[in-house]
Each structure stands twice: as structure tokens, then as C-alpha cells.
PDB file of C-alpha atoms and ligand atoms in Angstrom:
ATOM      1  CA  MET Z 175       3.167 -11.689  18.774  1.00 59.00           C
ATOM      2  CA  THR Z 176       1.079 -10.540  21.726  1.00 72.00           C
ATOM      3  CA  GLU Z 177      -2.337  -8.975  21.690  1.00 78.00           C
ATOM      4  CA  VAL Z 178      -3.801  -6.797  24.365  1.00 81.00           C
ATOM      5  CA  ALA Z 179      -7.202  -6.630  26.013  1.00 83.00           C
ATOM      6  CA  ILE Z 180      -7.503  -3.034  27.117  1.00 83.00           C
ATOM      7  CA  GLY Z 181      -8.244  -2.350  30.784  1.00 85.00           C
ATOM      8  CA  ASN Z 182      -7.056   1.025  32.021  1.00 85.00           C
ATOM      9  CA  GLY Z 183      -4.774   1.475  28.997  1.00 85.00           C
ATOM     10  CA  LEU Z 184      -1.798   2.435  31.160  1.00 86.00           C
ATOM     11  CA  ALA Z 185       0.526  -0.375  30.062  1.00 84.00           C
ATOM     12  CA  THR Z 186      -0.334  -0.444  26.375  1.00 87.00           C
ATOM     13  CA  SER Z 187       1.485   1.477  23.661  1.00 87.00           C
ATOM     14  CA  PHE Z 188      -0.997   3.394  21.524  1.00 88.00           C
ATOM     15  CA  TRP Z 189       0.945   3.014  18.260  1.00 89.00           C
ATOM     16  CA  SER Z 190       2.919  -0.189  18.748  1.00 85.00           C
ATOM     17  CA  ASP Z 191       0.786  -2.736  20.624  1.00 85.00           C
ATOM     18  CA  SER Z 192      -1.936  -4.937  19.130  1.00 83.00           C
ATOM     19  CA  TRP Z 193      -4.845  -3.559  21.144  1.00 84.00           C
ATOM     20  CA  ALA Z 194      -7.105  -2.852  18.148  1.00 82.00           C
ATOM     21  CA  GLY Z 195      -6.076  -5.655  15.815  1.00 80.00           C
ATOM     22  CA  GLU Z 196      -2.932  -4.842  13.874  1.00 81.00           C
ATOM     23  CA  PRO Z 197      -0.701  -2.245  15.603  1.00 85.00           C
ATOM     24  CA  LEU Z 198      -1.746   1.256  14.518  1.00 87.00           C
ATOM     25  CA  ARG Z 199       1.770   2.119  13.347  1.00 84.00           C
ATOM     26  CA  LYS Z 200       1.448  -0.663  10.757  1.00 83.00           C
ATOM     27  CA  ARG Z 201      -2.188  -0.065   9.942  1.00 81.00           C
ATOM     28  CA  SER Z 202      -1.716   3.691   9.399  1.00 83.00           C
ATOM     29  CA  PRO Z 203       2.007   4.192   8.758  1.00 82.00           C
ATOM     30  CA  MET Z 204       1.573   7.670   7.300  1.00 81.00           C
ATOM     31  CA  LEU Z 205      -0.382   8.911  10.336  1.00 84.00           C
ATOM     32  CA  PHE Z 206       2.241   7.388  12.598  1.00 85.00           C
ATOM     33  CA  GLU Z 207       4.897   9.278  10.670  1.00 83.00           C
ATOM     34  CA  VAL Z 208       3.229  12.677  11.131  1.00 84.00           C
ATOM     35  CA  SER Z 209       2.254  12.171  14.774  1.00 86.00           C
ATOM     36  CA  ARG Z 210       4.310  14.392  17.081  1.00 84.00           C
ATOM     37  CA  ARG Z 211       4.246  11.849  19.944  1.00 86.00           C
ATOM     38  CA  LYS Z 212       4.867   8.228  19.124  1.00 84.00           C
ATOM     39  CA  ASN Z 213       5.264   6.794  22.599  1.00 84.00           C
ATOM     40  CA  ARG Z 214       1.927   7.510  24.256  1.00 86.00           C
ATOM     41  CA  THR Z 215       0.043   4.831  26.122  1.00 88.00           C
ATOM     42  CA  VAL Z 216      -3.563   4.179  25.127  1.00 87.00           C
ATOM     43  CA  ALA Z 217      -4.750   5.910  28.309  1.00 86.00           C
ATOM     44  CA  ASP Z 218      -2.597   8.938  27.580  1.00 85.00           C
ATOM     45  CA  ALA Z 219      -3.708   9.093  23.943  1.00 86.00           C
ATOM     46  CA  LEU Z 220      -7.383   9.000  24.886  1.00 85.00           C
ATOM     47  CA  GLU Z 221      -7.133  11.598  27.629  1.00 83.00           C
ATOM     48  CA  ASP Z 222      -8.340  14.941  26.276  1.00 81.00           C
ATOM     49  CA  ASP Z 223      -7.951  13.515  22.768  1.00 82.00           C
ATOM     50  CA  HIS Z 224      -4.166  13.791  22.937  1.00 85.00           C
ATOM     51  CA  TRP Z 225      -3.813  11.530  19.885  1.00 86.00           C
ATOM     52  CA  LEU Z 226      -5.799  14.133  17.932  1.00 83.00           C
ATOM     53  CA  MET Z 227      -3.693  17.028  19.202  1.00 84.00           C
ATOM     54  CA  ASP Z 228      -0.571  15.157  18.115  1.00 87.00           C
ATOM     55  CA  LEU Z 229      -1.858  15.226  14.519  1.00 82.00           C
ATOM     56  CA  ARG Z 230      -3.196  18.781  14.538  1.00 73.00           C
ATOM     57  CA  GLY Z 231      -2.359  20.717  11.352  1.00 73.00           C
ATOM     58  CA  ARG Z 232      -0.797  17.680   9.713  1.00 72.00           C
ATOM     59  CA  ILE Z 233      -3.786  15.988   8.119  1.00 73.00           C
ATOM     60  CA  THR Z 234      -3.657  16.227   4.335  1.00 77.00           C
ATOM     61  CA  LEU Z 235      -6.245  14.865   1.920  1.00 74.00           C
ATOM     62  CA  ALA Z 236      -4.116  11.780   1.407  1.00 75.00           C
ATOM     63  CA  LEU Z 237      -4.204  11.022   5.129  1.00 78.00           C
ATOM     64  CA  LEU Z 238      -7.938  11.555   5.477  1.00 79.00           C
ATOM     65  CA  PRO Z 239      -9.117   7.925   4.953  1.00 78.00           C
ATOM     66  CA  ASP Z 240      -6.611   6.669   7.555  1.00 80.00           C
ATOM     67  CA  PHE Z 241      -7.633   9.443   9.903  1.00 81.00           C
ATOM     68  CA  VAL Z 242     -11.352   8.596   9.637  1.00 80.00           C
ATOM     69  CA  ALA Z 243     -10.596   4.905  10.241  1.00 80.00           C
ATOM     70  CA  LEU Z 244      -8.502   5.746  13.304  1.00 82.00           C
ATOM     71  CA  ARG Z 245     -11.226   7.981  14.658  1.00 80.00           C
ATOM     72  CA  GLN Z 246     -13.676   5.073  14.457  1.00 78.00           C
ATOM     73  CA  VAL Z 247     -11.234   2.878  16.365  1.00 81.00           C
ATOM     74  CA  MET Z 248     -10.955   5.512  19.075  1.00 81.00           C
ATOM     75  CA  ARG Z 249     -14.718   5.901  19.352  1.00 77.00           C
ATOM     76  CA  SER Z 250     -15.194   2.184  19.902  1.00 78.00           C
ATOM     77  CA  CYS Z 251     -12.442   1.963  22.509  1.00 79.00           C
ATOM     78  CA  ASN Z 252     -13.645   1.574  26.080  1.00 78.00           C
ATOM     79  CA  ILE Z 253     -11.320   2.139  28.998  1.00 80.00           C
ATOM     80  CA  ASP Z 254     -12.007   0.335  32.248  1.00 82.00           C
ATOM     81  CA  PRO Z 255     -10.128   2.268  34.963  1.00 82.00           C
ATOM     82  CA  ASP Z 256     -10.603  -0.593  37.442  1.00 83.00           C
ATOM     83  CA  SER Z 257      -8.743  -3.294  35.554  1.00 84.00           C
ATOM     84  CA  ASP Z 258      -5.253  -3.702  34.177  1.00 83.00           C
ATOM     85  CA  ASP Z 259      -4.406  -4.296  30.562  1.00 83.00           C
ATOM     86  CA  THR Z 260      -3.915  -7.992  29.854  1.00 81.00           C
ATOM     87  CA  PHE Z 261      -1.379  -9.269  27.358  1.00 76.00           C
ATOM     88  CA  ARG Z 262      -2.002 -12.552  25.632  1.00 74.00           C
ATOM     89  CA  TRP Z 263       0.378 -14.639  23.591  1.00 66.00           C
ATOM     90  CA  LYS Z 264      -0.952 -14.671  20.054  1.00 63.00           C
ATOM     91  CA  SER Z 265      -0.821 -18.179  18.631  1.00 57.00           C
ATOM     92  CA  SER Z 266      -3.477 -20.391  17.102  1.00 53.00           C
ATOM     93  CA  SER Z 267      -4.129 -21.954  20.503  1.00 56.00           C
ATOM     94  CA  GLY Z 268      -3.942 -18.639  22.335  1.00 54.00           C
ATOM     95  CA  GLY Z 269      -1.295 -19.971  24.710  1.00 57.00           C
ATOM     96  CA  TYR Z 270       2.471 -20.022  24.718  1.00 57.00           C
ATOM     97  CA  SER Z 271       4.157 -22.791  22.753  1.00 64.00           C
ATOM     98  CA  ALA Z 272       7.688 -23.438  21.545  1.00 69.00           C
ATOM     99  CA  SER Z 273       6.539 -23.389  17.914  1.00 66.00           C
ATOM    100  CA  SER Z 274       4.824 -20.005  18.269  1.00 62.00           C
ATOM    101  CA  ALA Z 275       7.970 -18.626  19.924  1.00 64.00           C
ATOM    102  CA  TYR Z 276      10.009 -20.071  17.033  1.00 64.00           C
ATOM    103  CA  ALA Z 277       7.668 -18.432  14.498  1.00 61.00           C
ATOM    104  CA  LEU Z 278       8.174 -15.109  16.293  1.00 57.00           C
ATOM    105  CA  GLN Z 279      11.801 -15.070  15.173  1.00 59.00           C
ATOM    106  CA  PHE Z 280      10.687 -14.723  11.566  1.00 57.00           C
ATOM    107  CA  VAL Z 281       8.160 -11.945  11.991  1.00 53.00           C
ATOM    108  CA  GLY Z 282       9.117  -9.133   9.624  1.00 49.00           C
ATOM    109  CA  THR Z 283      11.350 -11.366   7.557  1.00 50.00           C
ATOM    110  CA  GLN Z 284       9.669 -14.404   6.058  1.00 48.00           C
ATOM    111  CA  GLN Z 285       6.231 -13.026   6.824  1.00 56.00           C
ATOM    112  CA  SER Z 286       6.742  -9.737   5.020  1.00 66.00           C
ATOM    113  CA  PRO Z 287       4.459  -9.419   1.979  1.00 64.00           C
ATOM    114  CA  LEU Z 288       7.400  -7.806   0.212  1.00 71.00           C
ATOM    115  CA  ARG Z 289       8.956 -11.271  -0.097  1.00 73.00           C
ATOM    116  CA  HIS Z 290       6.510 -12.063  -2.905  1.00 77.00           C
ATOM    117  CA  ILE Z 291       8.106  -9.459  -5.158  1.00 82.00           C
ATOM    118  CA  TRP Z 292      11.570 -10.886  -5.662  1.00 83.00           C
ATOM    119  CA  PRO Z 293      10.690 -14.334  -7.157  1.00 85.00           C
ATOM    120  CA  VAL Z 294       8.541 -12.735  -9.890  1.00 88.00           C
ATOM    121  CA  TRP Z 295       9.978 -12.904 -13.402  1.00 91.00           C
ATOM    122  CA  ALA Z 296      10.435  -9.232 -14.322  1.00 92.00           C
ATOM    123  CA  PRO Z 297      13.364  -6.864 -14.887  1.00 94.00           C
ATOM    124  CA  PRO Z 298      14.908  -5.737 -11.574  1.00 93.00           C
ATOM    125  CA  LYS Z 299      13.928  -2.089 -12.158  1.00 94.00           C
ATOM    126  CA  CYS Z 300      10.224  -3.145 -12.347  1.00 93.00           C
ATOM    127  CA  LYS Z 301      10.466  -5.198  -9.165  1.00 91.00           C
ATOM    128  CA  PHE Z 302      12.214  -2.345  -7.410  1.00 92.00           C
ATOM    129  CA  PHE Z 303       9.358  -0.073  -8.462  1.00 91.00           C
ATOM    130  CA  ILE Z 304       6.777  -2.528  -7.032  1.00 88.00           C
ATOM    131  CA  TRP Z 305       8.833  -2.664  -3.834  1.00 86.00           C
ATOM    132  CA  LEU Z 306       8.585   1.139  -3.533  1.00 88.00           C
ATOM    133  CA  LEU Z 307       4.889   1.082  -4.392  1.00 85.00           C
ATOM    134  CA  MET Z 308       4.215  -1.466  -1.662  1.00 80.00           C
ATOM    135  CA  GLN Z 309       5.702   0.876   0.881  1.00 80.00           C
ATOM    136  CA  LEU Z 310       3.876   3.938  -0.518  1.00 80.00           C
ATOM    137  CA  ARG Z 311       7.232   5.475  -1.347  1.00 85.00           C
ATOM    138  CA  ILE Z 312       6.656   6.355  -5.004  1.00 88.00           C
ATOM    139  CA  PHE Z 313       6.473  10.078  -5.674  1.00 89.00           C
ATOM    140  CA  THR Z 314       2.808  10.542  -6.388  1.00 89.00           C
ATOM    141  CA  VAL Z 315       1.277  13.936  -5.557  1.00 88.00           C
ATOM    142  CA  ASP Z 316       0.238  13.034  -2.006  1.00 86.00           C
ATOM    143  CA  ARG Z 317       3.910  12.361  -1.211  1.00 85.00           C
ATOM    144  CA  LEU Z 318       5.130  15.484  -3.059  1.00 87.00           C
ATOM    145  CA  LEU Z 319       2.678  17.569  -1.019  1.00 86.00           C
ATOM    146  CA  ARG Z 320       4.188  16.268   2.196  1.00 82.00           C
ATOM    147  CA  PHE Z 321       7.599  17.545   1.107  1.00 83.00           C
ATOM    148  CA  TRP Z 322       6.237  20.835  -0.282  1.00 85.00           C
ATOM    149  CA  MET Z 323       7.461  19.871  -3.732  1.00 84.00           C
ATOM    150  CA  PRO Z 324       5.949  21.192  -7.005  1.00 83.00           C
ATOM    151  CA  ASN Z 325       3.120  19.043  -8.269  1.00 84.00           C
ATOM    152  CA  GLN Z 326       0.200  18.980 -10.663  1.00 85.00           C
ATOM    153  CA  TYR Z 327      -2.273  17.913  -7.919  1.00 86.00           C
ATOM    154  CA  PHE Z 328      -4.596  15.944 -10.238  1.00 90.00           C
ATOM    155  CA  CYS Z 329      -4.013  12.456 -11.584  1.00 93.00           C
ATOM    156  CA  PRO Z 330      -2.540  13.106 -15.060  1.00 92.00           C
ATOM    157  CA  LEU Z 331      -4.325  10.074 -16.509  1.00 92.00           C
ATOM    158  CA  CYS Z 332      -7.941  10.990 -15.719  1.00 92.00           C
ATOM    159  CA  ARG Z 333      -7.508  14.551 -14.347  1.00 89.00           C
ATOM    160  CA  GLN Z 334     -10.298  13.916 -11.865  1.00 89.00           C
ATOM    161  CA  ASN Z 335      -8.738  13.143  -8.482  1.00 88.00           C
ATOM    162  CA  LEU Z 336      -5.787  13.837  -6.279  1.00 89.00           C
ATOM    163  CA  GLU Z 337      -3.027  11.517  -7.430  1.00 90.00           C
ATOM    164  CA  THR Z 338      -2.212   8.892  -4.801  1.00 88.00           C
ATOM    165  CA  PRO Z 339      -0.890   5.334  -5.213  1.00 87.00           C
ATOM    166  CA  VAL Z 340      -4.360   4.036  -4.382  1.00 83.00           C
ATOM    167  CA  HIS Z 341      -5.944   6.191  -7.028  1.00 87.00           C
ATOM    168  CA  LEU Z 342      -3.328   5.602  -9.709  1.00 88.00           C
ATOM    169  CA  PHE Z 343      -3.291   1.810  -9.523  1.00 85.00           C
ATOM    170  CA  ALA Z 344      -6.758   0.896  -8.284  1.00 81.00           C
ATOM    171  CA  GLU Z 345      -9.349   3.646  -8.581  1.00 84.00           C
ATOM    172  CA  CYS Z 346      -8.376   5.671 -11.638  1.00 90.00           C
ATOM    173  CA  PRO Z 347     -10.986   4.965 -14.346  1.00 91.00           C
ATOM    174  CA  TRP Z 348      -8.345   5.364 -17.055  1.00 94.00           C
ATOM    175  CA  ALA Z 349      -5.966   2.902 -15.411  1.00 91.00           C
ATOM    176  CA  ARG Z 350      -8.784   0.462 -14.736  1.00 90.00           C
ATOM    177  CA  GLN Z 351      -9.477   0.323 -18.461  1.00 93.00           C
ATOM    178  CA  VAL Z 352      -5.811  -0.568 -18.954  1.00 93.00           C
ATOM    179  CA  TRP Z 353      -6.072  -3.406 -16.373  1.00 91.00           C
ATOM    180  CA  GLU Z 354      -9.262  -4.660 -18.044  1.00 91.00           C
ATOM    181  CA  ARG Z 355      -7.882  -4.542 -21.577  1.00 94.00           C
ATOM    182  CA  SER Z 356      -4.625  -6.173 -20.449  1.00 93.00           C
ATOM    183  CA  ALA Z 357      -6.581  -8.969 -18.749  1.00 90.00           C
ATOM    184  CA  SER Z 358      -8.296  -9.642 -22.093  1.00 92.00           C
ATOM    185  CA  LEU Z 359      -5.101  -9.256 -24.095  1.00 92.00           C
ATOM    186  CA  PHE Z 360      -3.259 -11.880 -22.047  1.00 91.00           C
ATOM    187  CA  CYS Z 361      -6.383 -14.009 -21.337  1.00 89.00           C
ATOM    188  CA  CYS Z 362      -5.483 -13.540 -17.682  1.00 85.00           C
ATOM    189  CA  PRO Z 363      -8.628 -12.683 -15.652  1.00 82.00           C
ATOM    190  CA  ALA Z 364      -6.591 -12.940 -12.421  1.00 76.00           C
ATOM    191  CA  ILE Z 365      -5.244  -9.408 -12.938  1.00 78.00           C
ATOM    192  CA  ARG Z 366      -8.733  -7.891 -13.050  1.00 75.00           C
ATOM    193  CA  LYS Z 367      -9.322  -5.797  -9.974  1.00 64.00           C
ATOM    194  CA  PRO Z 368     -12.412  -7.039  -8.104  1.00 55.00           C
ATOM    195  CA  ALA Z 369     -14.920  -4.280  -7.355  1.00 52.00           C
ATOM    196  CA  GLY Z 370     -14.822  -2.972  -3.812  1.00 51.00           C
ATOM    197  CA  ASP Z 371     -11.314  -4.198  -3.147  1.00 51.00           C
ATOM    198  CA  ASP Z 372      -9.165  -2.038  -0.901  1.00 50.00           C
ATOM    199  CA  LEU Z 373      -5.863  -0.264  -1.306  1.00 48.00           C
ATOM    200  CA  ALA Z 374      -3.873  -0.619  -4.494  1.00 53.00           C
ATOM    201  CA  PRO Z 375      -0.589  -1.715  -2.957  1.00 55.00           C
ATOM    202  CA  SER Z 376      -2.172  -4.525  -0.956  1.00 58.00           C
ATOM    203  CA  TRP Z 377      -4.144  -5.477  -4.029  1.00 60.00           C
ATOM    204  CA  VAL Z 378      -1.064  -5.591  -6.244  1.00 66.00           C
ATOM    205  CA  VAL Z 379       0.814  -7.713  -3.735  1.00 63.00           C
ATOM    206  CA  SER Z 380      -2.140 -10.058  -3.302  1.00 63.00           C
ATOM    207  CA  LYS Z 381      -1.852 -10.620  -7.052  1.00 64.00           C
ATOM    208  CA  LEU Z 382       1.815 -11.426  -6.649  1.00 66.00           C
ATOM    209  CA  ALA Z 383       1.233 -13.672  -3.630  1.00 63.00           C
ATOM    210  CA  GLY Z 384      -1.810 -15.577  -4.784  1.00 60.00           C
ATOM    211  CA  ALA Z 385      -1.363 -15.571  -8.516  1.00 60.00           C
ATOM    212  CA  ASP Z 386       0.439 -18.036 -10.689  1.00 76.00           C
ATOM    213  CA  ARG Z 387       3.811 -17.099 -12.093  1.00 83.00           C
ATOM    214  CA  ARG Z 388       2.297 -15.707 -15.275  1.00 87.00           C
ATOM    215  CA  ALA Z 389      -0.262 -13.439 -13.580  1.00 85.00           C
ATOM    216  CA  ALA Z 390       2.441 -12.142 -11.226  1.00 86.00           C
ATOM    217  CA  SER Z 391       4.661 -11.103 -14.147  1.00 90.00           C
ATOM    218  CA  ILE Z 392       1.743  -9.499 -16.008  1.00 91.00           C
ATOM    219  CA  THR Z 393       0.680  -7.581 -12.876  1.00 88.00           C
ATOM    220  CA  THR Z 394       4.212  -6.221 -12.513  1.00 91.00           C
ATOM    221  CA  LEU Z 395       4.379  -5.322 -16.207  1.00 93.00           C
ATOM    222  CA  VAL Z 396       1.033  -3.487 -16.270  1.00 93.00           C
ATOM    223  CA  ALA Z 397       1.716  -1.556 -13.039  1.00 92.00           C
ATOM    224  CA  TRP Z 398       5.146  -0.555 -14.357  1.00 94.00           C
ATOM    225  CA  GLU Z 399       3.733   0.648 -17.693  1.00 95.00           C
ATOM    226  CA  ILE Z 400       0.964   2.638 -15.979  1.00 95.00           C
ATOM    227  CA  TRP Z 401       3.685   4.354 -13.937  1.00 94.00           C
ATOM    228  CA  ARG Z 402       5.750   5.072 -17.065  1.00 96.00           C
ATOM    229  CA  GLU Z 403       2.710   6.523 -18.810  1.00 95.00           C
ATOM    230  CA  ARG Z 404       2.053   8.711 -15.768  1.00 94.00           C
ATOM    231  CA  ASN Z 405       5.651   9.980 -15.989  1.00 93.00           C
ATOM    232  CA  ARG Z 406       5.364  10.669 -19.717  1.00 93.00           C
ATOM    233  CA  CYS Z 407       2.293  12.829 -19.029  1.00 92.00           C
ATOM    234  CA  VAL Z 408       3.938  14.712 -16.163  1.00 90.00           C
ATOM    235  CA  PHE Z 409       7.474  15.197 -17.456  1.00 90.00           C
ATOM    236  CA  CYS Z 410       7.177  15.030 -21.268  1.00 91.00           C
ATOM    237  CA  ASN Z 411       3.663  16.391 -21.695  1.00 87.00           C
ATOM    238  CA  LYS Z 412       2.851  13.426 -23.926  1.00 88.00           C
ATOM    239  CA  GLU Z 413      -0.002  11.036 -23.482  1.00 86.00           C
ATOM    240  CA  LEU Z 414      -1.140   7.783 -25.032  1.00 91.00           C
ATOM    241  CA  SER Z 415      -4.682   6.523 -25.482  1.00 94.00           C
ATOM    242  CA  VAL Z 416      -5.733   3.430 -23.501  1.00 94.00           C
ATOM    243  CA  SER Z 417      -5.330   1.401 -26.719  1.00 95.00           C
ATOM    244  CA  GLY Z 418      -1.901   2.944 -27.282  1.00 95.00           C
ATOM    245  CA  LEU Z 419      -0.696   1.945 -23.829  1.00 95.00           C
ATOM    246  CA  VAL Z 420      -2.113  -1.589 -24.109  1.00 96.00           C
ATOM    247  CA  HIS Z 421      -0.308  -1.900 -27.445  1.00 96.00           C
ATOM    248  CA  LEU Z 422       2.907  -0.788 -25.763  1.00 96.00           C
ATOM    249  CA  ILE Z 423       2.343  -3.326 -22.952  1.00 96.00           C
ATOM    250  CA  SER Z 424       1.943  -6.020 -25.593  1.00 94.00           C
ATOM    251  CA  ASP Z 425       5.251  -5.006 -27.245  1.00 95.00           C
ATOM    252  CA  GLU Z 426       7.025  -4.931 -23.894  1.00 95.00           C
ATOM    253  CA  ALA Z 427       5.661  -8.405 -23.049  1.00 94.00           C
ATOM    254  CA  ASN Z 428       7.146  -9.686 -26.339  1.00 93.00           C
ATOM    255  CA  SER Z 429      10.516  -8.236 -25.286  1.00 94.00           C
ATOM    256  CA  TRP Z 430      10.232 -10.034 -21.945  1.00 94.00           C
ATOM    257  CA  VAL Z 431       9.455 -13.295 -23.790  1.00 93.00           C
ATOM    258  CA  LEU Z 432      12.577 -12.851 -25.951  1.00 93.00           C
ATOM    259  CA  ALA Z 433      14.569 -12.250 -22.775  1.00 93.00           C
ATOM    260  CA  GLY Z 434      13.438 -15.599 -21.360  1.00 88.00           C
ATOM    261  CA  ALA Z 435       9.938 -15.149 -19.920  1.00 87.00           C
ATOM    262  CA  ARG Z 436       8.442 -18.062 -21.864  1.00 86.00           C
ATOM    263  CA  HIS Z 437       5.511 -18.190 -19.468  1.00 85.00           C
ATOM    264  CA  LEU Z 438       4.327 -14.881 -20.936  1.00 86.00           C
ATOM    265  CA  VAL Z 439       3.681 -16.328 -24.384  1.00 81.00           C
ATOM    266  CA  ARG Z 440       0.178 -15.294 -25.355  1.00 71.00           C
ATOM    267  CA  ARG Z 441      -2.537 -17.917 -24.875  1.00 63.00           C
ATOM    268  CA  GLU Z 442      -5.072 -17.973 -27.702  1.00 59.00           C
TER     269      GLU Z 442
HETATM  270 ZN1   ZN D 229      -6.811   9.013 -12.471  1.00 69.21          ZN
END
């Protein structure tokens, strides 16, 4: 709930304080995880590029976008050795107030984007999957590589790119056709992914947060079925066409309707 204006950087935590917008440990959780030193001050991290040395040998392809973004942050950071870091209470007015202190109690609970998952009408296993996806904890190849586990490297749906959550649910041309066709099938343009949007997990959750009840269920259903199709390719060596998967999504939606999801009834 505080933000920092950097002076000499001696009092500011490199990973945990809000000195460059959102704390870096939240902005780049995977980089934070692989960093050998998590308690450096900003001054310490900048000195002789210590932050870089902490990551040496640990940057995989999956971490590269985060790494490039962090490097830009570091390049634009200016230390002023003659002034102290200043901490400012972060509220709409910029000053301390009882209401902003009250709101602080709920940081990480009510404010978590994960809270949007549980009210969605969908089977618990699908919501649990979305919960894992949001935290980048599904076992796509980038995660398998980090644990030295066997993997097929390429996305099994398009066979063009390293498989990451971002690729699988947002960038993959094969999966994007599924999102498009599903949007038409359900007459639900809200689930179309806007061009140029960022990471898949934040995109999926923005659908859950901003969308109506129907779009939230359809988003969960389509993401779940894309994941199941991915698993069929990897573990059963079977694959469906885009039309085949959309047909399966349609059948599954009918099952959800029979189980009580009346809001999923197809709109003509
Ligand atoms: Zn792909």
C-alpha cells in the first residue's frame, strides 16, 4: 500500500517494494523464483548489475519476455546518491486516511483476481484448472523444462512454438481458431481475444471478471477443452480438427445445460 520514489535506493527492497509500479516479485513471479538473492535493496541490485548475476544461468526461453521487461526497468532507473528513498502512502488522495488503511486489510484477499473464478458456473475441476492456469502452475513445457522433466518442446496443437500458457491459450493460431469458432457458435463475441492483448492468464481472468455470467462460463469451458485436447495429443497421440473440438465443446455445453447451466442455452 506504499509506493517509493527512489533516491539512493538503500532503503527500498528490489523485489518487494513498489518502486517501479507493481512490485517486481508480482510483476515477474517466475524471475523472482529463480533469483538467487531475494532480499537485495535497489542500490545493491544495481551495483555491478548484481540483479543480473543473481539470475545467471537460469534464464530459459519462457523467462525471456520477463527478463527483457525487467532489463528495461533497470535501464530507466536513476539513483540519486544524495537523497533518501521516500515512501508514500498509496491511496487515491496520496495521503493517509482511515479508509485506505481499512482497505489495506483486504489486499491479497478480496482484491485477488482469483476471486472471480469461484462464482463462475462450471464444474469444480474446470474452475480448479483455471485457478492453476492463473498462477502459471499448469504443466506446460516451459514448466516441465524448469523441473528437467521429459517434454515434447513444441505446442502439440500447432507444432510451431514452445508451449507456454501464454502460447497455448492466447497466441496459438490453432487455439485462436477454436476461440473464434466458439464465439460464433455461442453468439458470444465477448470471448474473442482482442488483437494485441497481453498474457493469456490475465486475459482469461479479465473475461471472468468483466464478462456476464454466460461469457464467464463459456470462457472456462473453452479453456478447459483446449487443455483436454492438448493432453489428448500429448498422452494419447490423438488429435481432433478445429471443427471436431468445437463440436465437442458444443456437446459439453449441452451437458452443462442439463446439469443446470440454463444461461448456456444457445441464442439463435
Ligand atoms: Zn500452438
